[in-house]
Amino acid sequence: QKEVEQNSGPLSVPEGAIASLNCTYSDRGSQSFFWYRQYSGKSPELIMFIYSNGDKEDGRFTAQLNKASQYVSLLIRDSQPSDSATYLCAVKEGGSYIPTFGRGTSLIVHP
Amino acid sequence: DAGVTQSPTHLIKTRGQQVTLRCSPKSGHDTVSWYQQALGQGPQFIFQYYEEEERQRGNFPDRFSGHQFPNYSSELNVNALLLGDSALYLCASSLGRSSYNEQFFGPGTRLTVL
């Protein structure tokens, strides 16, 4: 049974701070890792994906992958109130077409 | 460049009825996956269609069925609706040849079963 674990939160950070969201996964064969942002009542929006160990940066977002420890993180720098949403982690094992989703972490950025 | 579209946006049904949800994938994509998302949960995989065939299926009963058309659009059918089928139904499109390809979600259909 593949599992993707996320702390449901909420994680509350002040505006301008760094928000750190974490995700652990159980399947060592996992090869693809995705972060989705989901605003309340809306559908998930893909914001980052990473396949290799290390960091991947895109604007204010950085995804960090550590396959040996089986975790993937999302850092949001200079957090804004508009970043307040649920962040879903999704993991695909090698050769699979279907990601397994975590239940998401709720992020609240307060002014 | 058209994104993923779904219809209808909202739907209210009663127990025992049947429902059909529709999805058109993002331009250039050939694969459609369907998910069910209950409140406070992550999306749960129902099934995926590629080349008009069901390529993979999640842990959902046979009451959930689907179809993919030659233009890559897809339908999700749910028979004998239960109260527990109330959820947000999400369609995601991708390019099917590579397992590395990302999935992009449509706006979803909110189904309420009374």
Short mmCIF file of C-alpha atoms in Angstrom, two decimals:
data_model
loop_
_atom_site.label_atom_id
_atom_site.label_comp_id
_atom_site.label_asym_id
_atom_site.label_seq_id
_atom_site.Cartn_x
_atom_site.Cartn_y
_atom_site.Cartn_z
CA GLN A 1 0.00 0.00 0.00
CA LYS A 2 1.64 3.20 -1.19
CA GLU A 3 1.32 6.00 1.33
CA VAL A 4 1.95 9.70 1.07
CA GLU A 5 1.87 11.51 4.39
CA GLN A 6 1.37 15.20 5.02
CA ASN A 7 0.65 17.10 8.19
CA SER A 8 -2.89 18.45 7.73
CA GLY A 9 -2.02 21.67 9.58
CA PRO A 10 -2.99 24.38 9.51
CA LEU A 11 0.47 25.85 9.16
CA SER A 12 0.29 29.52 10.02
CA VAL A 13 3.08 31.91 8.96
CA PRO A 14 3.32 35.72 8.90
CA GLU A 15 3.42 37.57 5.62
CA GLY A 16 6.97 37.72 4.23
CA ALA A 17 8.15 34.60 6.06
CA ILE A 18 9.28 31.28 4.57
CA ALA A 19 6.63 28.55 4.63
CA SER A 20 7.98 25.01 4.73
CA LEU A 21 5.67 22.15 3.74
CA ASN A 22 6.75 18.54 4.08
CA CYS A 23 5.70 15.23 2.59
CA THR A 24 6.95 11.71 3.22
CA TYR A 25 6.30 8.66 1.08
CA SER A 26 6.53 4.95 1.62
CA ASP A 27 7.43 3.55 -1.82
CA ARG A 28 11.19 3.53 -2.41
CA GLY A 29 10.57 3.08 -6.14
CA SER A 30 9.00 6.53 -6.41
CA GLN A 31 10.43 8.59 -9.25
CA SER A 32 8.20 11.63 -9.81
CA PHE A 33 7.06 14.17 -7.23
CA PHE A 34 4.49 16.92 -7.61
CA TRP A 35 3.13 19.81 -5.58
CA TYR A 36 -0.36 21.12 -6.23
CA ARG A 37 -2.02 24.18 -4.72
CA GLN A 38 -5.75 24.01 -4.06
CA TYR A 39 -7.78 27.02 -3.03
CA SER A 40 -10.96 26.37 -1.09
CA GLY A 41 -13.71 25.17 -3.41
CA LYS A 42 -11.39 25.01 -6.42
CA SER A 43 -9.47 22.26 -8.20
CA PRO A 44 -5.75 21.50 -7.68
CA GLU A 45 -3.25 23.55 -9.69
CA LEU A 46 0.20 22.12 -10.47
CA ILE A 47 2.91 24.44 -9.15
CA MET A 48 6.07 22.32 -9.02
CA PHE A 49 7.40 18.94 -10.05
CA ILE A 50 10.76 17.34 -9.37
CA TYR A 51 12.37 14.09 -10.50
CA SER A 52 15.96 14.27 -9.24
CA ASN A 53 17.49 14.54 -5.82
CA GLY A 54 18.29 18.07 -4.71
CA ASP A 55 16.51 21.39 -5.13
CA LYS A 56 14.43 22.85 -7.92
CA GLU A 57 13.55 26.53 -7.84
CA ASP A 58 10.78 28.40 -9.65
CA GLY A 59 10.23 31.97 -8.56
CA ARG A 60 9.33 32.02 -4.86
CA PHE A 61 8.91 28.23 -4.78
CA THR A 62 11.62 25.65 -4.11
CA ALA A 63 11.02 21.91 -4.15
CA GLN A 64 13.54 19.76 -2.27
CA LEU A 65 13.81 16.01 -2.78
CA ASN A 66 15.69 13.53 -0.62
CA LYS A 67 15.11 10.00 -1.93
CA ALA A 68 17.31 8.35 0.69
CA SER A 69 15.12 9.76 3.46
CA GLN A 70 11.95 9.50 1.34
CA TYR A 71 10.74 13.04 1.75
CA VAL A 72 9.97 15.97 -0.47
CA SER A 73 9.50 19.54 0.71
CA LEU A 74 8.08 22.73 -0.70
CA LEU A 75 9.47 26.06 0.45
CA ILE A 76 7.57 29.27 -0.26
CA ARG A 77 9.68 32.37 0.21
CA ASP A 78 8.22 35.81 0.95
CA SER A 79 4.83 34.23 1.71
CA GLN A 80 1.79 36.28 0.73
CA PRO A 81 -1.82 36.08 1.97
CA SER A 82 -2.69 34.88 -1.55
CA ASP A 83 -0.58 31.78 -0.87
CA SER A 84 -3.15 30.68 1.73
CA ALA A 85 -4.44 27.37 0.37
CA THR A 86 -4.11 23.61 0.77
CA TYR A 87 -0.94 22.16 -0.71
CA LEU A 88 -1.16 18.61 -2.03
CA CYS A 89 1.87 16.38 -2.45
CA ALA A 90 1.64 13.66 -5.14
CA VAL A 91 4.11 10.85 -5.76
CA LYS A 92 4.46 8.44 -8.70
CA GLU A 93 6.51 5.27 -8.69
CA GLY A 94 8.72 4.54 -11.65
CA GLY A 95 6.71 3.30 -14.64
CA SER A 96 3.36 4.21 -13.09
CA TYR A 97 0.98 6.61 -14.79
CA ILE A 98 -0.97 7.35 -11.60
CA PRO A 99 0.24 9.53 -8.71
CA THR A 100 -0.76 8.88 -5.12
CA PHE A 101 -1.89 12.01 -3.33
CA GLY A 102 -1.47 13.03 0.26
CA ARG A 103 -4.40 14.64 2.05
CA GLY A 104 -2.78 18.06 1.88
CA THR A 105 -1.45 20.69 4.27
CA SER A 106 -3.48 23.81 4.92
CA LEU A 107 -1.33 26.96 4.83
CA ILE A 108 -2.50 30.26 6.30
CA VAL A 109 -0.43 33.38 5.64
CA HIS A 110 -1.55 36.20 7.95
CA PRO A 111 -0.80 39.89 7.33
CA ASP B 1 -4.51 27.05 -25.58
CA ALA B 2 -7.62 25.50 -24.02
CA GLY B 3 -7.20 23.96 -20.61
CA VAL B 4 -9.10 21.02 -19.17
CA THR B 5 -12.86 21.57 -19.14
CA GLN B 6 -15.54 19.74 -17.20
CA SER B 7 -19.32 19.82 -17.18
CA PRO B 8 -21.52 20.35 -15.38
CA THR B 9 -20.07 22.53 -12.61
CA HIS B 10 -22.58 21.43 -10.01
CA LEU B 11 -25.09 18.60 -9.88
CA ILE B 12 -27.70 17.52 -7.35
CA LYS B 13 -29.09 13.99 -7.52
CA THR B 14 -31.05 11.68 -5.26
CA ARG B 15 -30.03 8.24 -4.03
CA GLY B 16 -30.40 5.51 -6.62
CA GLN B 17 -30.15 7.83 -9.60
CA GLN B 18 -27.47 7.73 -12.26
CA VAL B 19 -25.15 10.56 -13.29
CA THR B 20 -22.81 11.31 -16.20
CA LEU B 21 -19.93 13.75 -15.92
CA ARG B 22 -17.94 15.01 -18.88
CA CYS B 23 -14.35 16.10 -19.46
CA SER B 24 -12.36 17.51 -22.35
CA PRO B 25 -8.59 17.28 -21.96
CA LYS B 26 -6.06 20.06 -22.44
CA SER B 27 -5.13 20.68 -26.06
CA GLY B 28 -2.50 18.16 -27.16
CA HIS B 29 -3.21 15.69 -24.34
CA ASP B 30 -4.50 12.19 -25.00
CA THR B 31 -5.01 10.74 -21.52
CA VAL B 32 -7.77 11.40 -19.03
CA SER B 33 -7.81 10.38 -15.37
CA TRP B 34 -10.77 10.70 -13.02
CA TYR B 35 -10.52 11.36 -9.29
CA GLN B 36 -12.96 11.69 -6.42
CA GLN B 37 -12.13 14.19 -3.71
CA ALA B 38 -14.06 14.21 -0.46
CA LEU B 39 -13.89 17.23 1.84
CA GLY B 40 -10.55 17.42 3.65
CA GLN B 41 -9.05 14.54 1.68
CA GLY B 42 -6.66 14.23 -1.22
CA PRO B 43 -7.94 13.14 -4.63
CA GLN B 44 -8.64 9.41 -4.86
CA PHE B 45 -7.94 7.77 -8.22
CA ILE B 46 -10.95 6.21 -9.97
CA PHE B 47 -9.59 5.23 -13.40
CA GLN B 48 -7.51 6.38 -16.35
CA TYR B 49 -8.32 6.24 -20.06
CA TYR B 50 -5.72 6.13 -22.81
CA GLU B 51 -6.33 5.29 -26.46
CA GLU B 52 -10.04 4.80 -25.67
CA GLU B 53 -9.26 1.98 -23.22
CA GLU B 54 -9.30 1.89 -19.43
CA ARG B 55 -5.58 1.61 -18.70
CA GLN B 56 -5.73 1.50 -14.92
CA ARG B 57 -8.42 1.43 -12.26
CA GLY B 58 -8.44 2.38 -8.61
CA ASN B 59 -10.36 0.82 -5.76
CA PHE B 60 -13.86 1.86 -6.81
CA PRO B 61 -16.90 -0.39 -7.34
CA ASP B 62 -18.29 -1.29 -10.74
CA ARG B 63 -20.98 1.35 -10.28
CA PHE B 64 -18.28 3.71 -11.54
CA SER B 65 -17.67 3.34 -15.25
CA GLY B 66 -16.23 5.47 -17.97
CA HIS B 67 -15.55 5.98 -21.60
CA GLN B 68 -13.09 7.82 -23.79
CA PHE B 69 -14.02 9.09 -27.23
CA PRO B 70 -11.81 9.33 -30.33
CA ASN B 71 -11.32 13.07 -29.69
CA TYR B 72 -9.88 12.11 -26.25
CA SER B 73 -12.80 13.55 -24.28
CA SER B 74 -14.17 11.33 -21.56
CA GLU B 75 -17.24 10.56 -19.50
CA LEU B 76 -17.60 9.25 -15.96
CA ASN B 77 -20.82 7.41 -15.17
CA VAL B 78 -21.98 6.55 -11.69
CA ASN B 79 -24.99 4.25 -11.22
CA ALA B 80 -27.16 3.66 -8.16
CA LEU B 81 -25.90 6.78 -6.39
CA LEU B 82 -25.22 6.61 -2.67
CA LEU B 83 -25.03 9.47 -0.18
CA GLY B 84 -21.30 8.72 0.11
CA ASP B 85 -20.78 9.53 -3.56
CA SER B 86 -21.18 13.22 -2.74
CA ALA B 87 -17.79 14.74 -3.58
CA LEU B 88 -15.82 16.88 -5.98
CA TYR B 89 -15.10 14.87 -9.14
CA LEU B 90 -11.92 15.89 -10.86
CA CYS B 91 -10.71 15.14 -14.34
CA ALA B 92 -6.99 15.38 -15.07
CA SER B 93 -5.35 15.28 -18.47
CA SER B 94 -1.83 14.32 -19.47
CA LEU B 95 0.26 12.93 -22.30
CA GLY B 96 -0.02 9.19 -21.95
CA ARG B 97 3.12 7.83 -23.53
CA SER B 98 5.49 8.68 -20.70
CA SER B 99 4.89 7.96 -17.04
CA TYR B 100 6.85 11.12 -16.19
CA ASN B 101 4.24 13.46 -17.66
CA GLU B 102 2.43 15.81 -15.34
CA GLN B 103 -1.34 15.85 -14.85
CA PHE B 104 -3.41 19.02 -15.11
CA PHE B 105 -6.79 19.22 -13.44
CA GLY B 106 -10.04 20.64 -14.70
CA PRO B 107 -12.28 22.82 -12.51
CA GLY B 108 -14.21 19.80 -11.21
CA THR B 109 -17.86 18.83 -10.86
CA ARG B 110 -19.42 19.14 -7.41
CA LEU B 111 -21.88 16.26 -6.99
CA THR B 112 -24.37 16.30 -4.14
CA VAL B 113 -26.47 13.19 -3.50
CA LEU B 114 -29.56 13.71 -1.34
#
